[in-house]
């Protein structure tokens, strides 16, 4: 994605309508210093990933995932806006109610098993070919992980590494603040640190591989850390459409708590107990990618 932006900076589009739209948008939203820059020095791109699976009959499931990444670049800076949704719903097994002679078949309603929504915004400024500074804000809701809401502003610096032409590698190091509301635990606020890398490789003319990881944690509790690791490989069908397979891993060393039923061997509910949620969440998705 980064290399595509650089190529388009050197070859600006000649369409007057697009140029006018960019000019009006930048005049409203860009800082004064940026608004004065030449349109020839700017470029934008947008990539949308969409996946959906639906089944009905003896099994009812509905799975939907959406990820959109918008990038706006200047000669020495870029703005990245990203949001995503991952939702999976399923229905429990049906059952009969009443007696064997006269019963009613009950179809349980379809309920969400996974519900994750997130948004990210990052502004990055290159000080030199090898050094940059950045500021970012992350917002998320992850119900299965016990996160009702989380807001995490952060800022720092990093390096652009010298690599072969088909590879791009960037690393960053920063500090920030996390303000969260957990489903069972309540508030979870702390000052923390942040480390990340971004890796992009052009495998061949039609295939791209990307990998990124963000590692963050609390400076007040060294056991409270987590990482988000995402990997994807995309195969282009044409200039605008591609197919992509992605693997996402999220590890939380200090996961949220939850309350579950305590049952006897016979299945009778005896009460409730409080336990930790699992530390690792993994997700594999296949998507149709539309590039603008």
mmCIF file of C-alpha atoms in Angstrom:
data_model
loop_
_atom_site.group_PDB
_atom_site.id
_atom_site.type_symbol
_atom_site.label_atom_id
_atom_site.label_comp_id
_atom_site.label_asym_id
_atom_site.label_seq_id
_atom_site.Cartn_x
_atom_site.Cartn_y
_atom_site.Cartn_z
ATOM 1 C CA UNK A 1 0.000 0.000 0.000
ATOM 2 C CA UNK A 2 2.829 2.416 0.888
ATOM 3 C CA UNK A 3 4.633 1.805 -2.406
ATOM 4 C CA UNK A 4 1.414 2.338 -4.361
ATOM 5 C CA UNK A 5 0.990 5.735 -2.720
ATOM 6 C CA UNK A 6 4.544 6.719 -3.600
ATOM 7 C CA UNK A 7 4.034 5.727 -7.231
ATOM 8 C CA UNK A 8 0.863 7.785 -7.492
ATOM 9 C CA UNK A 9 2.553 10.849 -6.014
ATOM 10 C CA UNK A 10 4.906 10.874 -9.000
ATOM 11 C CA UNK A 11 2.021 10.299 -11.445
ATOM 12 C CA UNK A 12 -0.914 12.491 -10.299
ATOM 13 C CA UNK A 13 -4.322 11.891 -11.897
ATOM 14 C CA UNK A 14 -5.403 14.302 -14.541
ATOM 15 C CA UNK A 15 -9.119 14.089 -13.922
ATOM 16 C CA UNK A 16 -10.323 17.599 -13.077
ATOM 17 C CA UNK A 17 -13.337 16.384 -11.088
ATOM 18 C CA UNK A 18 -11.187 14.290 -8.773
ATOM 19 C CA UNK A 19 -8.719 17.159 -8.392
ATOM 20 C CA UNK A 20 -11.532 19.547 -7.451
ATOM 21 C CA UNK A 21 -12.925 17.090 -4.867
ATOM 22 C CA UNK A 22 -9.500 16.640 -3.303
ATOM 23 C CA UNK A 23 -8.985 20.414 -3.227
ATOM 24 C CA UNK A 24 -12.316 21.080 -1.503
ATOM 25 C CA UNK A 25 -11.836 18.270 1.018
ATOM 26 C CA UNK A 26 -8.300 19.321 1.897
ATOM 27 C CA UNK A 27 -9.351 22.960 2.225
ATOM 28 C CA UNK A 28 -11.886 21.981 4.890
ATOM 29 C CA UNK A 29 -10.039 19.327 6.849
ATOM 30 C CA UNK A 30 -6.314 19.912 6.317
ATOM 31 C CA UNK A 31 -4.282 22.152 8.639
ATOM 32 C CA UNK A 32 -3.466 25.557 7.065
ATOM 33 C CA UNK A 33 0.131 24.609 6.292
ATOM 34 C CA UNK A 34 -0.962 21.422 4.574
ATOM 35 C CA UNK A 35 -3.809 23.084 2.688
ATOM 36 C CA UNK A 36 -1.314 25.317 0.916
ATOM 37 C CA UNK A 37 0.625 22.404 -0.569
ATOM 38 C CA UNK A 38 0.263 21.634 -4.255
ATOM 39 C CA UNK A 39 -2.351 19.089 -5.293
ATOM 40 C CA UNK A 40 0.367 17.397 -7.298
ATOM 41 C CA UNK A 41 2.056 16.499 -4.012
ATOM 42 C CA UNK A 42 -0.983 14.629 -2.640
ATOM 43 C CA UNK A 43 -2.544 11.276 -3.306
ATOM 44 C CA UNK A 44 -5.194 9.061 -1.727
ATOM 45 C CA UNK A 45 -6.201 5.412 -1.884
ATOM 46 C CA UNK A 46 -8.936 3.266 -0.385
ATOM 47 C CA UNK A 47 -9.134 -0.499 0.108
ATOM 48 C CA UNK A 48 -12.272 -2.348 1.232
ATOM 49 C CA UNK A 49 -12.309 -5.989 2.356
ATOM 50 C CA UNK A 50 -15.687 -7.723 2.526
ATOM 51 C CA UNK A 51 -16.665 -11.264 3.521
ATOM 52 C CA UNK A 52 -20.057 -12.874 4.273
ATOM 53 C CA UNK A 53 -21.270 -16.409 5.004
ATOM 54 C CA UNK A 54 -24.957 -17.270 5.580
ATOM 55 C CA UNK A 55 -26.594 -20.652 6.150
ATOM 56 C CA UNK A 56 -30.220 -21.497 6.915
ATOM 57 C CA UNK A 57 -32.140 -24.714 7.516
ATOM 58 C CA UNK A 58 -30.901 -27.421 9.873
ATOM 59 C CA UNK A 59 -28.098 -25.033 10.851
ATOM 60 C CA UNK A 60 -28.425 -21.253 11.026
ATOM 61 C CA UNK A 61 -25.304 -19.094 10.928
ATOM 62 C CA UNK A 62 -24.507 -15.606 9.738
ATOM 63 C CA UNK A 63 -20.912 -14.368 9.561
ATOM 64 C CA UNK A 64 -19.890 -10.930 8.305
ATOM 65 C CA UNK A 65 -16.548 -9.132 8.216
ATOM 66 C CA UNK A 66 -15.691 -5.695 6.847
ATOM 67 C CA UNK A 67 -12.410 -3.766 6.864
ATOM 68 C CA UNK A 68 -11.809 -0.423 5.190
ATOM 69 C CA UNK A 69 -8.464 1.397 4.976
ATOM 70 C CA UNK A 70 -8.200 4.953 3.641
ATOM 71 C CA UNK A 71 -4.793 6.576 3.117
ATOM 72 C CA UNK A 72 -4.032 10.166 2.221
ATOM 73 C CA UNK A 73 -0.399 11.011 1.513
ATOM 74 C CA UNK A 74 1.746 14.063 1.169
ATOM 75 C CA UNK A 75 5.393 14.079 0.132
ATOM 76 C CA UNK A 76 6.631 13.725 3.732
ATOM 77 C CA UNK A 77 3.522 12.544 5.606
ATOM 78 C CA UNK A 78 0.471 10.326 5.427
ATOM 79 C CA UNK A 79 -2.876 9.985 7.159
ATOM 80 C CA UNK A 80 -4.314 6.500 7.717
ATOM 81 C CA UNK A 81 -7.960 5.884 8.667
ATOM 82 C CA UNK A 82 -9.174 2.335 9.279
ATOM 83 C CA UNK A 83 -12.306 0.719 10.644
ATOM 84 C CA UNK A 84 -13.523 -2.852 10.816
ATOM 85 C CA UNK A 85 -16.423 -5.059 11.863
ATOM 86 C CA UNK A 86 -16.382 -8.765 12.635
ATOM 87 C CA UNK A 87 -19.691 -10.376 13.572
ATOM 88 C CA UNK A 88 -20.747 -14.012 13.727
ATOM 89 C CA UNK A 89 -24.247 -15.151 14.748
ATOM 90 C CA UNK A 90 -25.519 -18.681 15.250
ATOM 91 C CA UNK A 91 -28.582 -20.446 16.613
ATOM 92 C CA UNK A 92 -28.649 -23.169 19.268
ATOM 93 C CA UNK A 93 -30.138 -26.612 18.614
ATOM 94 C CA UNK A 94 -33.918 -26.698 18.556
ATOM 95 C CA UNK A 95 -35.799 -28.578 21.268
ATOM 96 C CA UNK A 96 -39.305 -29.831 22.089
ATOM 97 C CA UNK A 97 -41.390 -28.373 24.905
ATOM 98 C CA UNK A 98 -44.245 -30.098 26.808
ATOM 99 C CA UNK A 99 -45.008 -33.871 26.718
ATOM 100 C CA UNK A 100 -44.214 -36.693 24.283
ATOM 101 C CA UNK A 101 -47.855 -36.828 23.173
ATOM 102 C CA UNK A 102 -48.294 -33.088 22.647
ATOM 103 C CA UNK A 103 -45.228 -30.948 22.191
ATOM 104 C CA UNK A 104 -44.098 -27.772 20.499
ATOM 105 C CA UNK A 105 -40.787 -27.453 18.665
ATOM 106 C CA UNK A 106 -38.858 -24.397 19.811
ATOM 107 C CA UNK A 107 -36.371 -22.721 17.461
ATOM 108 C CA UNK A 108 -33.911 -20.687 19.595
ATOM 109 C CA UNK A 109 -33.202 -17.208 18.210
ATOM 110 C CA UNK A 110 -29.961 -16.494 16.405
ATOM 111 C CA UNK A 111 -27.599 -14.735 18.808
ATOM 112 C CA UNK A 112 -24.164 -13.143 18.327
ATOM 113 C CA UNK A 113 -21.158 -15.317 19.139
ATOM 114 C CA UNK A 114 -18.603 -12.719 18.045
ATOM 115 C CA UNK A 115 -19.093 -8.960 17.933
ATOM 116 C CA UNK A 116 -16.014 -6.819 17.364
ATOM 117 C CA UNK A 117 -15.906 -3.242 16.079
ATOM 118 C CA UNK A 118 -12.815 -1.051 15.877
ATOM 119 C CA UNK A 119 -11.537 2.192 14.350
ATOM 120 C CA UNK A 120 -8.033 3.647 14.014
ATOM 121 C CA UNK A 121 -6.617 7.003 12.959
ATOM 122 C CA UNK A 122 -2.902 7.733 12.531
ATOM 123 C CA UNK A 123 -0.910 10.695 11.260
ATOM 124 C CA UNK A 124 2.737 9.965 10.411
ATOM 125 C CA UNK A 125 5.387 12.546 9.465
ATOM 126 C CA UNK A 126 8.762 11.642 7.967
ATOM 127 C CA UNK A 127 11.599 13.713 9.426
ATOM 128 C CA UNK A 128 14.096 12.008 7.095
ATOM 129 C CA UNK A 129 14.238 8.961 4.826
ATOM 130 C CA UNK A 130 14.838 6.743 7.861
ATOM 131 C CA UNK A 131 13.093 8.500 10.783
ATOM 132 C CA UNK A 132 9.485 9.553 11.499
ATOM 133 C CA UNK A 133 7.152 10.615 14.290
ATOM 134 C CA UNK A 134 3.468 9.710 14.624
ATOM 135 C CA UNK A 135 0.274 10.224 16.576
ATOM 136 C CA UNK A 136 -2.638 7.791 16.632
ATOM 137 C CA UNK A 137 -5.974 7.015 18.285
ATOM 138 C CA UNK A 138 -7.520 3.529 18.550
ATOM 139 C CA UNK A 139 -11.126 2.781 19.536
ATOM 140 C CA UNK A 140 -12.585 -0.708 19.922
ATOM 141 C CA UNK A 141 -15.416 -2.832 21.270
ATOM 142 C CA UNK A 142 -14.844 -6.570 21.648
ATOM 143 C CA UNK A 143 -17.721 -8.242 23.470
ATOM 144 C CA UNK A 144 -16.343 -11.825 23.511
ATOM 145 C CA UNK A 145 -13.123 -10.505 25.091
ATOM 146 C CA UNK A 146 -15.119 -8.577 27.694
ATOM 147 C CA UNK A 147 -14.283 -5.097 26.333
ATOM 148 C CA UNK A 148 -17.334 -2.837 26.221
ATOM 149 C CA UNK A 149 -15.320 0.191 25.095
ATOM 150 C CA UNK A 150 -11.645 1.109 24.823
ATOM 151 C CA UNK A 151 -10.019 4.395 23.763
ATOM 152 C CA UNK A 152 -6.229 4.506 23.348
ATOM 153 C CA UNK A 153 -4.424 7.661 22.124
ATOM 154 C CA UNK A 154 -0.657 7.275 21.608
ATOM 155 C CA UNK A 155 2.332 8.952 20.005
ATOM 156 C CA UNK A 156 5.985 8.275 19.343
ATOM 157 C CA UNK A 157 8.692 7.852 16.729
ATOM 158 C CA UNK A 158 10.098 5.135 14.505
ATOM 159 C CA UNK A 159 12.282 4.025 11.633
ATOM 160 C CA UNK A 160 11.883 3.212 7.938
ATOM 161 C CA UNK A 161 14.365 0.424 7.231
ATOM 162 C CA UNK A 162 16.478 -0.026 4.119
ATOM 163 C CA UNK A 163 15.179 -3.102 2.280
ATOM 164 C CA UNK A 164 15.029 -4.625 -1.230
ATOM 165 C CA UNK A 165 12.714 -2.854 -3.682
ATOM 166 C CA UNK A 166 9.872 -5.355 -3.233
ATOM 167 C CA UNK A 167 9.908 -5.120 0.586
ATOM 168 C CA UNK A 168 8.998 -2.302 2.981
ATOM 169 C CA UNK A 169 9.602 -2.444 6.745
ATOM 170 C CA UNK A 170 8.685 0.120 9.368
ATOM 171 C CA UNK A 171 9.024 -0.041 13.177
ATOM 172 C CA UNK A 172 7.676 2.348 15.810
ATOM 173 C CA UNK A 173 7.987 3.028 19.536
ATOM 174 C CA UNK A 174 5.672 5.208 21.597
ATOM 175 C CA UNK A 175 3.744 5.941 24.776
ATOM 176 C CA UNK A 176 0.057 6.485 25.355
ATOM 177 C CA UNK A 177 -2.990 6.164 27.587
ATOM 178 C CA UNK A 178 -5.691 3.496 27.576
ATOM 179 C CA UNK A 179 -9.191 4.203 28.903
ATOM 180 C CA UNK A 180 -11.397 1.128 28.918
ATOM 181 C CA UNK A 181 -14.699 -0.134 30.262
ATOM 182 C CA UNK A 182 -14.869 -3.889 30.777
ATOM 183 C CA UNK A 183 -18.091 -5.901 30.757
ATOM 184 C CA UNK A 184 -17.531 -7.406 34.222
ATOM 185 C CA UNK A 185 -14.393 -5.734 35.649
ATOM 186 C CA UNK A 186 -15.497 -2.120 35.287
ATOM 187 C CA UNK A 187 -13.016 0.637 34.426
ATOM 188 C CA UNK A 188 -9.516 -0.280 33.244
ATOM 189 C CA UNK A 189 -7.373 2.851 32.739
ATOM 190 C CA UNK A 190 -3.592 3.109 32.585
ATOM 191 C CA UNK A 191 -0.578 4.865 31.053
ATOM 192 C CA UNK A 192 1.347 2.556 28.786
ATOM 193 C CA UNK A 193 3.914 1.917 26.101
ATOM 194 C CA UNK A 194 3.547 0.805 22.492
ATOM 195 C CA UNK A 195 5.768 -1.014 19.987
ATOM 196 C CA UNK A 196 4.811 -1.930 16.436
ATOM 197 C CA UNK A 197 6.082 -3.093 13.077
ATOM 198 C CA UNK A 198 4.600 -3.031 9.556
ATOM 199 C CA UNK A 199 5.902 -5.287 6.793
ATOM 200 C CA UNK A 200 4.828 -5.329 3.134
ATOM 201 C CA UNK A 201 6.240 -7.569 0.403
ATOM 202 C CA UNK A 202 5.461 -7.752 -3.301
ATOM 203 C CA UNK A 203 5.755 -11.504 -3.939
ATOM 204 C CA UNK A 204 5.089 -11.191 -7.684
ATOM 205 C CA UNK A 205 3.019 -9.076 -10.073
ATOM 206 C CA UNK A 206 -0.283 -10.407 -8.694
ATOM 207 C CA UNK A 207 0.507 -11.389 -5.090
ATOM 208 C CA UNK A 208 1.168 -9.252 -2.006
ATOM 209 C CA UNK A 209 1.940 -10.268 1.572
ATOM 210 C CA UNK A 210 1.500 -7.953 4.564
ATOM 211 C CA UNK A 211 2.174 -8.432 8.248
ATOM 212 C CA UNK A 212 1.827 -6.102 11.232
ATOM 213 C CA UNK A 213 2.033 -6.365 14.996
ATOM 214 C CA UNK A 214 1.253 -3.924 17.793
ATOM 215 C CA UNK A 215 2.539 -4.732 21.287
ATOM 216 C CA UNK A 216 1.324 -2.516 24.124
ATOM 217 C CA UNK A 217 1.112 -2.678 27.879
ATOM 218 C CA UNK A 218 0.839 -0.807 31.157
ATOM 219 C CA UNK A 219 3.867 0.891 32.719
ATOM 220 C CA UNK A 220 2.185 0.436 36.125
ATOM 221 C CA UNK A 221 1.695 -3.342 35.849
ATOM 222 C CA UNK A 222 4.205 -5.304 33.789
ATOM 223 C CA UNK A 223 1.861 -8.328 33.634
ATOM 224 C CA UNK A 224 -0.799 -6.243 31.861
ATOM 225 C CA UNK A 225 0.270 -6.434 28.220
ATOM 226 C CA UNK A 226 -1.167 -7.635 24.943
ATOM 227 C CA UNK A 227 -0.314 -7.934 21.269
ATOM 228 C CA UNK A 228 -2.306 -7.829 18.050
ATOM 229 C CA UNK A 229 -0.723 -9.707 15.138
ATOM 230 C CA UNK A 230 -2.268 -9.638 11.648
ATOM 231 C CA UNK A 231 -1.052 -11.377 8.487
ATOM 232 C CA UNK A 232 -2.607 -11.392 5.037
ATOM 233 C CA UNK A 233 -1.895 -12.557 1.516
ATOM 234 C CA UNK A 234 -3.775 -11.095 -1.431
ATOM 235 C CA UNK A 235 -4.003 -12.202 -5.056
ATOM 236 C CA UNK A 236 -5.083 -9.579 -7.590
ATOM 237 C CA UNK A 237 -7.768 -10.468 -10.131
ATOM 238 C CA UNK A 238 -7.381 -7.116 -11.889
ATOM 239 C CA UNK A 239 -6.303 -3.564 -11.019
ATOM 240 C CA UNK A 240 -9.326 -3.022 -8.750
ATOM 241 C CA UNK A 241 -10.309 -6.413 -7.303
ATOM 242 C CA UNK A 242 -8.377 -9.021 -5.324
ATOM 243 C CA UNK A 243 -8.978 -12.021 -3.087
ATOM 244 C CA UNK A 244 -7.366 -12.005 0.346
ATOM 245 C CA UNK A 245 -6.878 -14.505 3.178
ATOM 246 C CA UNK A 246 -6.036 -13.110 6.621
ATOM 247 C CA UNK A 247 -5.035 -14.512 10.001
ATOM 248 C CA UNK A 248 -5.499 -12.405 13.133
ATOM 249 C CA UNK A 249 -4.191 -13.236 16.612
ATOM 250 C CA UNK A 250 -4.888 -11.190 19.753
ATOM 251 C CA UNK A 251 -3.163 -12.181 22.996
ATOM 252 C CA UNK A 252 -3.992 -10.594 26.357
ATOM 253 C CA UNK A 253 -1.775 -11.659 29.244
ATOM 254 C CA UNK A 254 -4.234 -10.183 31.761
ATOM 255 C CA UNK A 255 -7.646 -10.999 30.229
ATOM 256 C CA UNK A 256 -11.001 -9.762 31.440
ATOM 257 C CA UNK A 257 -13.108 -11.640 33.975
ATOM 258 C CA UNK A 258 -16.483 -13.250 33.394
ATOM 259 C CA UNK A 259 -19.190 -14.918 35.468
ATOM 260 C CA UNK A 260 -20.255 -18.426 34.432
ATOM 261 C CA UNK A 261 -22.726 -20.976 35.783
ATOM 262 C CA UNK A 262 -21.557 -23.623 38.239
ATOM 263 C CA UNK A 263 -23.324 -26.908 37.484
ATOM 264 C CA UNK A 264 -23.481 -30.254 39.234
ATOM 265 C CA UNK A 265 -22.576 -33.481 37.364
ATOM 266 C CA UNK A 266 -26.303 -33.954 36.722
ATOM 267 C CA UNK A 267 -26.570 -30.542 35.044
ATOM 268 C CA UNK A 268 -28.313 -28.641 37.832
ATOM 269 C CA UNK A 269 -27.176 -25.025 38.263
ATOM 270 C CA UNK A 270 -25.674 -24.570 41.732
ATOM 271 C CA UNK A 271 -24.594 -20.946 41.421
ATOM 272 C CA UNK A 272 -22.004 -18.779 39.691
ATOM 273 C CA UNK A 273 -18.210 -18.537 39.685
ATOM 274 C CA UNK A 274 -15.863 -15.813 38.417
ATOM 275 C CA UNK A 275 -13.100 -16.893 36.033
ATOM 276 C CA UNK A 276 -10.698 -15.272 33.569
ATOM 277 C CA UNK A 277 -11.455 -15.277 29.872
ATOM 278 C CA UNK A 278 -9.056 -17.054 27.517
ATOM 279 C CA UNK A 279 -5.848 -15.181 26.757
ATOM 280 C CA UNK A 280 -5.729 -15.857 23.002
ATOM 281 C CA UNK A 281 -8.299 -15.003 20.320
ATOM 282 C CA UNK A 282 -7.670 -16.162 16.743
ATOM 283 C CA UNK A 283 -9.569 -15.421 13.563
ATOM 284 C CA UNK A 284 -9.166 -16.503 9.950
ATOM 285 C CA UNK A 285 -11.065 -14.678 7.212
ATOM 286 C CA UNK A 286 -11.293 -14.747 3.422
ATOM 287 C CA UNK A 287 -12.401 -11.542 1.744
ATOM 288 C CA UNK A 288 -13.056 -9.818 -1.540
ATOM 289 C CA UNK A 289 -10.900 -6.670 -1.745
ATOM 290 C CA UNK A 290 -11.963 -3.616 -3.748
ATOM 291 C CA UNK A 291 -9.275 -0.967 -4.336
ATOM 292 C CA UNK A 292 -9.888 2.660 -5.320
#
